[in-house]
Amino acid sequence: GENVEQHPSTLSVQEGDSAVIKCTYSDSASNYFPWYKQELGKGPQLIIDIRSNVGEKKDQRIAVTLNKTAKHFSLHITETQPEDSAVYFCAASIPNTGNQFYFGTGTSLTVIP
Amino acid sequence: AAGVIQSPRHLIKEKRETATLKCYPIPRHDTVYWYQQGPGQDPQFLISFYEKMQSDKGSIPDRFSAQQFSDYHSELNMSSLELGDSALYFCASSTGGQRQPQHFGDGTRLSIL
């Protein structure tokens, strides 16, 4: 199966600064990479995703980049706000395997006002 | 917009008891996934169903079983519960096919005493 590694495990930034979370995956066949935000007591919420035929995708303050050669993808949050504080998970899925997601180990992001 | 509904939100059981968790997917979603999340861990895939047929199987113990019904809701049946089964159990739904985002419910917190 797929192995997804995620760094850092914890990240603290000042409000207004940028935050970057990085993930690597092992199976070059993986072709879909979603990012989830999980707040305490809630389920993971999809915030952005990228497919393997695209190198970058942006949605307001959130962007994701994908380097297929290096098997590496990153989440970028600009102009961070206290409400961005949460645990963020990256994931990867391999085609023709039922679309199950392999999750990274999560990054706990704290935005300091 | 309608989201994934899970019930119950909290469940307390004793060792060797049984439990049934229910999941109601987003309308018109035909695929359901079950994940288990331990404290401070990432979600681990258990099992999925597409059009009422099992589509993929992950690390689901033999003591657990699941099914998807004609109205697309799904139930996870857990027997001979062990202390180690204490976790958050999430259901997610999506439309069928590859590279589709999964939308998660807020989970069932299962505690085994």
PDB file of C-alpha atoms in Angstrom:
ATOM      1  CA  GLY A   1       0.000   0.000   0.000  1.00  0.00           C
ATOM      2  CA  GLU A   2       0.839   3.666   0.094  1.00  0.00           C
ATOM      3  CA  ASN A   3       2.975   5.298   2.826  1.00  0.00           C
ATOM      4  CA  VAL A   4       2.430   9.010   3.418  1.00  0.00           C
ATOM      5  CA  GLU A   5       4.774  11.002   5.629  1.00  0.00           C
ATOM      6  CA  GLN A   6       3.887  14.456   6.909  1.00  0.00           C
ATOM      7  CA  HIS A   7       6.032  17.200   8.464  1.00  0.00           C
ATOM      8  CA  PRO A   8       6.108  19.000  10.773  1.00  0.00           C
ATOM      9  CA  SER A   9       3.971  17.335  13.422  1.00  0.00           C
ATOM     10  CA  THR A  10       3.436  20.677  15.169  1.00  0.00           C
ATOM     11  CA  LEU A  11       3.684  24.204  13.813  1.00  0.00           C
ATOM     12  CA  SER A  12       3.198  27.562  15.519  1.00  0.00           C
ATOM     13  CA  VAL A  13       3.020  30.790  13.543  1.00  0.00           C
ATOM     14  CA  GLN A  14       2.144  34.388  14.295  1.00  0.00           C
ATOM     15  CA  GLU A  15      -1.134  35.647  12.957  1.00  0.00           C
ATOM     16  CA  GLY A  16      -0.628  36.993   9.452  1.00  0.00           C
ATOM     17  CA  ASP A  17       2.387  34.812   8.723  1.00  0.00           C
ATOM     18  CA  SER A  18       2.391  31.896   6.294  1.00  0.00           C
ATOM     19  CA  ALA A  19       2.319  28.216   7.186  1.00  0.00           C
ATOM     20  CA  VAL A  20       3.675  25.377   5.090  1.00  0.00           C
ATOM     21  CA  ILE A  21       3.026  21.669   5.633  1.00  0.00           C
ATOM     22  CA  LYS A  22       4.823  19.054   3.571  1.00  0.00           C
ATOM     23  CA  CYS A  23       3.973  15.471   2.652  1.00  0.00           C
ATOM     24  CA  THR A  24       5.735  12.757   0.727  1.00  0.00           C
ATOM     25  CA  TYR A  25       4.242   9.582  -0.672  1.00  0.00           C
ATOM     26  CA  SER A  26       5.794   6.299  -1.703  1.00  0.00           C
ATOM     27  CA  ASP A  27       3.652   4.908  -4.527  1.00  0.00           C
ATOM     28  CA  SER A  28       4.196   6.704  -7.824  1.00  0.00           C
ATOM     29  CA  ALA A  29       0.766   5.460  -8.970  1.00  0.00           C
ATOM     30  CA  SER A  30      -1.007   7.759  -6.475  1.00  0.00           C
ATOM     31  CA  ASN A  31      -2.957  10.341  -8.422  1.00  0.00           C
ATOM     32  CA  TYR A  32      -5.190  12.236  -6.006  1.00  0.00           C
ATOM     33  CA  PHE A  33      -4.084  14.282  -3.006  1.00  0.00           C
ATOM     34  CA  PRO A  34      -6.652  15.912  -0.699  1.00  0.00           C
ATOM     35  CA  TRP A  35      -5.966  18.009   2.374  1.00  0.00           C
ATOM     36  CA  TYR A  36      -8.211  17.956   5.417  1.00  0.00           C
ATOM     37  CA  LYS A  37      -8.616  20.249   8.410  1.00  0.00           C
ATOM     38  CA  GLN A  38      -9.818  18.666  11.632  1.00  0.00           C
ATOM     39  CA  GLU A  39     -11.017  20.692  14.569  1.00  0.00           C
ATOM     40  CA  LEU A  40     -11.523  19.248  18.023  1.00  0.00           C
ATOM     41  CA  GLY A  41     -14.599  17.048  18.199  1.00  0.00           C
ATOM     42  CA  LYS A  42     -15.244  17.281  14.478  1.00  0.00           C
ATOM     43  CA  GLY A  43     -14.660  15.153  11.449  1.00  0.00           C
ATOM     44  CA  PRO A  44     -11.988  15.976   8.870  1.00  0.00           C
ATOM     45  CA  GLN A  45     -13.120  18.740   6.537  1.00  0.00           C
ATOM     46  CA  LEU A  46     -11.847  18.843   2.969  1.00  0.00           C
ATOM     47  CA  ILE A  47     -10.122  22.176   2.321  1.00  0.00           C
ATOM     48  CA  ILE A  48      -8.388  21.636  -0.994  1.00  0.00           C
ATOM     49  CA  ASP A  49      -7.347  18.812  -3.290  1.00  0.00           C
ATOM     50  CA  ILE A  50      -5.106  18.310  -6.290  1.00  0.00           C
ATOM     51  CA  ARG A  51      -5.004  15.716  -9.024  1.00  0.00           C
ATOM     52  CA  SER A  52      -1.826  14.354 -10.518  1.00  0.00           C
ATOM     53  CA  ASN A  53      -2.241  16.142 -13.842  1.00  0.00           C
ATOM     54  CA  VAL A  54      -1.918  19.524 -12.106  1.00  0.00           C
ATOM     55  CA  GLY A  55       1.141  21.057 -10.440  1.00  0.00           C
ATOM     56  CA  GLU A  56      -0.521  23.750  -8.364  1.00  0.00           C
ATOM     57  CA  LYS A  57      -3.964  24.784  -7.190  1.00  0.00           C
ATOM     58  CA  LYS A  58      -5.057  27.831  -5.237  1.00  0.00           C
ATOM     59  CA  ASP A  59      -8.202  28.758  -3.362  1.00  0.00           C
ATOM     60  CA  GLN A  60      -8.033  32.166  -1.692  1.00  0.00           C
ATOM     61  CA  ARG A  61      -5.471  31.883   1.138  1.00  0.00           C
ATOM     62  CA  ILE A  62      -4.831  28.190   0.570  1.00  0.00           C
ATOM     63  CA  ALA A  63      -2.645  26.635  -2.093  1.00  0.00           C
ATOM     64  CA  VAL A  64      -1.317  23.166  -2.774  1.00  0.00           C
ATOM     65  CA  THR A  65       1.675  22.229  -4.902  1.00  0.00           C
ATOM     66  CA  LEU A  66       2.524  18.804  -6.280  1.00  0.00           C
ATOM     67  CA  ASN A  67       5.878  17.498  -7.492  1.00  0.00           C
ATOM     68  CA  LYS A  68       5.229  14.087  -9.022  1.00  0.00           C
ATOM     69  CA  THR A  69       8.870  13.427  -9.759  1.00  0.00           C
ATOM     70  CA  ALA A  70       9.850  13.917  -6.127  1.00  0.00           C
ATOM     71  CA  LYS A  71       6.571  12.391  -4.882  1.00  0.00           C
ATOM     72  CA  HIS A  72       6.050  15.412  -2.718  1.00  0.00           C
ATOM     73  CA  PHE A  73       3.124  17.776  -2.122  1.00  0.00           C
ATOM     74  CA  SER A  74       2.686  20.768   0.141  1.00  0.00           C
ATOM     75  CA  LEU A  75      -0.043  22.901   1.676  1.00  0.00           C
ATOM     76  CA  HIS A  76       0.509  26.635   1.896  1.00  0.00           C
ATOM     77  CA  ILE A  77      -1.677  28.889   4.039  1.00  0.00           C
ATOM     78  CA  THR A  78      -1.054  32.620   3.736  1.00  0.00           C
ATOM     79  CA  GLU A  79      -2.183  35.423   6.041  1.00  0.00           C
ATOM     80  CA  THR A  80      -2.968  32.949   8.779  1.00  0.00           C
ATOM     81  CA  GLN A  81      -5.776  33.671  11.222  1.00  0.00           C
ATOM     82  CA  PRO A  82      -6.487  32.198  14.674  1.00  0.00           C
ATOM     83  CA  GLU A  83      -9.374  30.210  13.210  1.00  0.00           C
ATOM     84  CA  ASP A  84      -6.868  28.353  11.031  1.00  0.00           C
ATOM     85  CA  SER A  85      -5.661  26.615  14.194  1.00  0.00           C
ATOM     86  CA  ALA A  86      -6.469  22.910  13.815  1.00  0.00           C
ATOM     87  CA  VAL A  87      -4.910  19.583  12.860  1.00  0.00           C
ATOM     88  CA  TYR A  88      -4.232  19.251   9.143  1.00  0.00           C
ATOM     89  CA  PHE A  89      -3.965  15.914   7.354  1.00  0.00           C
ATOM     90  CA  CYS A  90      -2.681  15.202   3.889  1.00  0.00           C
ATOM     91  CA  ALA A  91      -3.779  12.071   2.063  1.00  0.00           C
ATOM     92  CA  ALA A  92      -3.119  10.142  -1.113  1.00  0.00           C
ATOM     93  CA  SER A  93      -5.121   7.626  -3.080  1.00  0.00           C
ATOM     94  CA  ILE A  94      -4.060   5.045  -5.628  1.00  0.00           C
ATOM     95  CA  PRO A  95      -6.257   4.363  -8.648  1.00  0.00           C
ATOM     96  CA  ASN A  96      -8.095   1.069  -8.951  1.00  0.00           C
ATOM     97  CA  THR A  97      -7.908   0.389  -5.213  1.00  0.00           C
ATOM     98  CA  GLY A  98     -11.385   1.489  -4.196  1.00  0.00           C
ATOM     99  CA  ASN A  99     -10.362   5.114  -3.644  1.00  0.00           C
ATOM    100  CA  GLN A 100      -9.312   4.551  -0.024  1.00  0.00           C
ATOM    101  CA  PHE A 101      -7.270   7.379   1.399  1.00  0.00           C
ATOM    102  CA  TYR A 102      -3.871   6.907   2.993  1.00  0.00           C
ATOM    103  CA  PHE A 103      -3.419   9.705   5.512  1.00  0.00           C
ATOM    104  CA  GLY A 104      -0.327  11.434   6.789  1.00  0.00           C
ATOM    105  CA  THR A 105       0.189  11.599  10.544  1.00  0.00           C
ATOM    106  CA  GLY A 106      -1.162  15.125  10.857  1.00  0.00           C
ATOM    107  CA  THR A 107       0.170  18.581  11.679  1.00  0.00           C
ATOM    108  CA  SER A 108      -1.159  20.513  14.639  1.00  0.00           C
ATOM    109  CA  LEU A 109      -1.157  24.154  13.563  1.00  0.00           C
ATOM    110  CA  THR A 110      -1.425  26.921  16.146  1.00  0.00           C
ATOM    111  CA  VAL A 111      -1.852  30.512  14.988  1.00  0.00           C
ATOM    112  CA  ILE A 112      -0.842  32.921  17.735  1.00  0.00           C
ATOM    113  CA  PRO A 113      -2.877  36.153  17.805  1.00  0.00           C
TER     114      PRO A 113
ATOM    115  CA  ALA B   1     -25.730  21.762   2.225  1.00  0.00           C
ATOM    116  CA  ALA B   2     -26.505  18.325   3.604  1.00  0.00           C
ATOM    117  CA  GLY B   3     -23.608  16.542   5.234  1.00  0.00           C
ATOM    118  CA  VAL B   4     -22.794  13.014   6.312  1.00  0.00           C
ATOM    119  CA  ILE B   5     -24.802  12.056   9.377  1.00  0.00           C
ATOM    120  CA  GLN B   6     -23.473   9.577  11.899  1.00  0.00           C
ATOM    121  CA  SER B   7     -25.221   8.115  14.901  1.00  0.00           C
ATOM    122  CA  PRO B   8     -24.819   7.850  17.731  1.00  0.00           C
ATOM    123  CA  ARG B   9     -22.273  10.611  18.432  1.00  0.00           C
ATOM    124  CA  HIS B  10     -21.122   8.906  21.600  1.00  0.00           C
ATOM    125  CA  LEU B  11     -21.321   5.293  22.673  1.00  0.00           C
ATOM    126  CA  ILE B  12     -20.123   3.603  25.819  1.00  0.00           C
ATOM    127  CA  LYS B  13     -19.845  -0.167  25.916  1.00  0.00           C
ATOM    128  CA  GLU B  14     -18.202  -2.811  28.050  1.00  0.00           C
ATOM    129  CA  LYS B  15     -15.745  -5.453  26.928  1.00  0.00           C
ATOM    130  CA  ARG B  16     -17.246  -8.304  24.930  1.00  0.00           C
ATOM    131  CA  GLU B  17     -20.382  -6.328  24.109  1.00  0.00           C
ATOM    132  CA  THR B  18     -21.559  -5.468  20.608  1.00  0.00           C
ATOM    133  CA  ALA B  19     -22.114  -2.087  18.975  1.00  0.00           C
ATOM    134  CA  THR B  20     -23.705  -0.816  15.792  1.00  0.00           C
ATOM    135  CA  LEU B  21     -22.705   2.491  14.225  1.00  0.00           C
ATOM    136  CA  LYS B  22     -24.806   4.097  11.535  1.00  0.00           C
ATOM    137  CA  CYS B  23     -23.917   6.375   8.656  1.00  0.00           C
ATOM    138  CA  TYR B  24     -26.185   8.338   6.330  1.00  0.00           C
ATOM    139  CA  PRO B  25     -24.266   9.645   3.303  1.00  0.00           C
ATOM    140  CA  ILE B  26     -24.767  12.893   1.483  1.00  0.00           C
ATOM    141  CA  PRO B  27     -27.753  12.571  -0.890  1.00  0.00           C
ATOM    142  CA  ARG B  28     -26.785  11.093  -4.278  1.00  0.00           C
ATOM    143  CA  HIS B  29     -23.468   9.795  -2.927  1.00  0.00           C
ATOM    144  CA  ASP B  30     -23.214   6.089  -3.691  1.00  0.00           C
ATOM    145  CA  THR B  31     -19.940   5.262  -1.930  1.00  0.00           C
ATOM    146  CA  VAL B  32     -19.363   4.996   1.805  1.00  0.00           C
ATOM    147  CA  TYR B  33     -16.070   4.613   3.669  1.00  0.00           C
ATOM    148  CA  TRP B  34     -15.387   3.765   7.310  1.00  0.00           C
ATOM    149  CA  TYR B  35     -12.277   4.968   9.152  1.00  0.00           C
ATOM    150  CA  GLN B  36     -11.010   4.477  12.697  1.00  0.00           C
ATOM    151  CA  GLN B  37      -9.046   7.242  14.413  1.00  0.00           C
ATOM    152  CA  GLY B  38      -7.202   6.614  17.664  1.00  0.00           C
ATOM    153  CA  PRO B  39      -6.196   9.480  19.983  1.00  0.00           C
ATOM    154  CA  GLY B  40      -3.616  11.709  18.297  1.00  0.00           C
ATOM    155  CA  GLN B  41      -3.524   9.472  15.228  1.00  0.00           C
ATOM    156  CA  ASP B  42      -4.525   9.747  11.615  1.00  0.00           C
ATOM    157  CA  PRO B  43      -7.662   8.034  10.309  1.00  0.00           C
ATOM    158  CA  GLN B  44      -7.122   4.409   9.330  1.00  0.00           C
ATOM    159  CA  PHE B  45      -9.245   2.966   6.538  1.00  0.00           C
ATOM    160  CA  LEU B  46     -11.469   0.040   7.533  1.00  0.00           C
ATOM    161  CA  ILE B  47     -13.820  -0.758   4.663  1.00  0.00           C
ATOM    162  CA  SER B  48     -15.791   0.815   1.823  1.00  0.00           C
ATOM    163  CA  PHE B  49     -18.915   0.134  -0.207  1.00  0.00           C
ATOM    164  CA  TYR B  50     -19.952   1.204  -3.682  1.00  0.00           C
ATOM    165  CA  GLU B  51     -23.520   0.658  -4.807  1.00  0.00           C
ATOM    166  CA  LYS B  52     -24.143  -1.656  -1.856  1.00  0.00           C
ATOM    167  CA  MET B  53     -21.208  -3.925  -2.662  1.00  0.00           C
ATOM    168  CA  GLN B  54     -17.969  -4.025  -0.695  1.00  0.00           C
ATOM    169  CA  SER B  55     -15.384  -2.224  -2.820  1.00  0.00           C
ATOM    170  CA  ASP B  56     -12.262  -2.229  -0.666  1.00  0.00           C
ATOM    171  CA  LYS B  57     -11.100  -3.618   2.634  1.00  0.00           C
ATOM    172  CA  GLY B  58      -8.466  -2.221   4.945  1.00  0.00           C
ATOM    173  CA  SER B  59      -7.476  -2.989   8.498  1.00  0.00           C
ATOM    174  CA  ILE B  60     -10.897  -4.057   9.668  1.00  0.00           C
ATOM    175  CA  PRO B  61     -10.818  -6.784  12.353  1.00  0.00           C
ATOM    176  CA  ASP B  62     -12.724  -9.999  11.700  1.00  0.00           C
ATOM    177  CA  ARG B  63     -14.913  -9.071  14.701  1.00  0.00           C
ATOM    178  CA  PHE B  64     -16.288  -6.161  12.693  1.00  0.00           C
ATOM    179  CA  SER B  65     -18.602  -6.291   9.719  1.00  0.00           C
ATOM    180  CA  ALA B  66     -20.376  -3.684   7.677  1.00  0.00           C
ATOM    181  CA  GLN B  67     -22.933  -3.325   4.952  1.00  0.00           C
ATOM    182  CA  GLN B  68     -24.573  -0.724   2.774  1.00  0.00           C
ATOM    183  CA  PHE B  69     -28.326  -0.784   2.385  1.00  0.00           C
ATOM    184  CA  SER B  70     -30.631  -0.023  -0.536  1.00  0.00           C
ATOM    185  CA  ASP B  71     -31.025   3.592   0.632  1.00  0.00           C
ATOM    186  CA  TYR B  72     -27.192   3.874   0.674  1.00  0.00           C
ATOM    187  CA  HIS B  73     -26.894   4.218   4.411  1.00  0.00           C
ATOM    188  CA  SER B  74     -24.306   1.997   6.017  1.00  0.00           C
ATOM    189  CA  GLU B  75     -23.868   0.258   9.342  1.00  0.00           C
ATOM    190  CA  LEU B  76     -20.693  -0.897  11.053  1.00  0.00           C
ATOM    191  CA  ASN B  77     -21.289  -3.840  13.376  1.00  0.00           C
ATOM    192  CA  MET B  78     -18.721  -4.485  16.044  1.00  0.00           C
ATOM    193  CA  SER B  79     -18.701  -7.583  18.243  1.00  0.00           C
ATOM    194  CA  SER B  80     -16.611  -8.900  21.131  1.00  0.00           C
ATOM    195  CA  LEU B  81     -15.490  -5.358  21.839  1.00  0.00           C
ATOM    196  CA  GLU B  82     -12.019  -4.870  23.271  1.00  0.00           C
ATOM    197  CA  LEU B  83     -10.461  -1.962  25.147  1.00  0.00           C
ATOM    198  CA  GLY B  84      -8.359  -1.231  22.063  1.00  0.00           C
ATOM    199  CA  ASP B  85     -11.494  -0.566  20.018  1.00  0.00           C
ATOM    200  CA  SER B  86     -11.973   2.723  21.864  1.00  0.00           C
ATOM    201  CA  ALA B  87     -11.607   5.324  19.152  1.00  0.00           C
ATOM    202  CA  LEU B  88     -13.392   7.767  16.904  1.00  0.00           C
ATOM    203  CA  TYR B  89     -15.133   6.078  14.006  1.00  0.00           C
ATOM    204  CA  PHE B  90     -15.729   8.192  10.944  1.00  0.00           C
ATOM    205  CA  CYS B  91     -17.871   7.584   7.958  1.00  0.00           C
ATOM    206  CA  ALA B  92     -17.224   9.409   4.696  1.00  0.00           C
ATOM    207  CA  SER B  93     -19.154   9.454   1.458  1.00  0.00           C
ATOM    208  CA  SER B  94     -18.408  10.317  -2.131  1.00  0.00           C
ATOM    209  CA  THR B  95     -19.716   9.829  -5.614  1.00  0.00           C
ATOM    210  CA  GLY B  96     -18.336   6.720  -7.271  1.00  0.00           C
ATOM    211  CA  GLY B  97     -15.167   6.728  -9.290  1.00  0.00           C
ATOM    212  CA  GLN B  98     -11.534   7.525  -8.879  1.00  0.00           C
ATOM    213  CA  ARG B  99     -10.104  10.748  -7.538  1.00  0.00           C
ATOM    214  CA  GLN B 100     -13.286  11.832  -5.836  1.00  0.00           C
ATOM    215  CA  PRO B 101     -13.226  13.821  -2.605  1.00  0.00           C
ATOM    216  CA  GLN B 102     -14.573  12.117   0.478  1.00  0.00           C
ATOM    217  CA  HIS B 103     -16.785  14.093   2.818  1.00  0.00           C
ATOM    218  CA  PHE B 104     -16.610  13.075   6.456  1.00  0.00           C
ATOM    219  CA  GLY B 105     -19.210  13.014   9.184  1.00  0.00           C
ATOM    220  CA  ASP B 106     -18.407  14.183  12.702  1.00  0.00           C
ATOM    221  CA  GLY B 107     -17.848  10.641  13.896  1.00  0.00           C
ATOM    222  CA  THR B 108     -18.936   8.322  16.661  1.00  0.00           C
ATOM    223  CA  ARG B 109     -16.797   8.317  19.768  1.00  0.00           C
ATOM    224  CA  LEU B 110     -16.763   4.745  21.079  1.00  0.00           C
ATOM    225  CA  SER B 111     -15.509   4.151  24.595  1.00  0.00           C
ATOM    226  CA  ILE B 112     -14.981   0.643  25.917  1.00  0.00           C
ATOM    227  CA  LEU B 113     -14.955   0.258  29.688  1.00  0.00           C
TER     228      LEU B 113
END
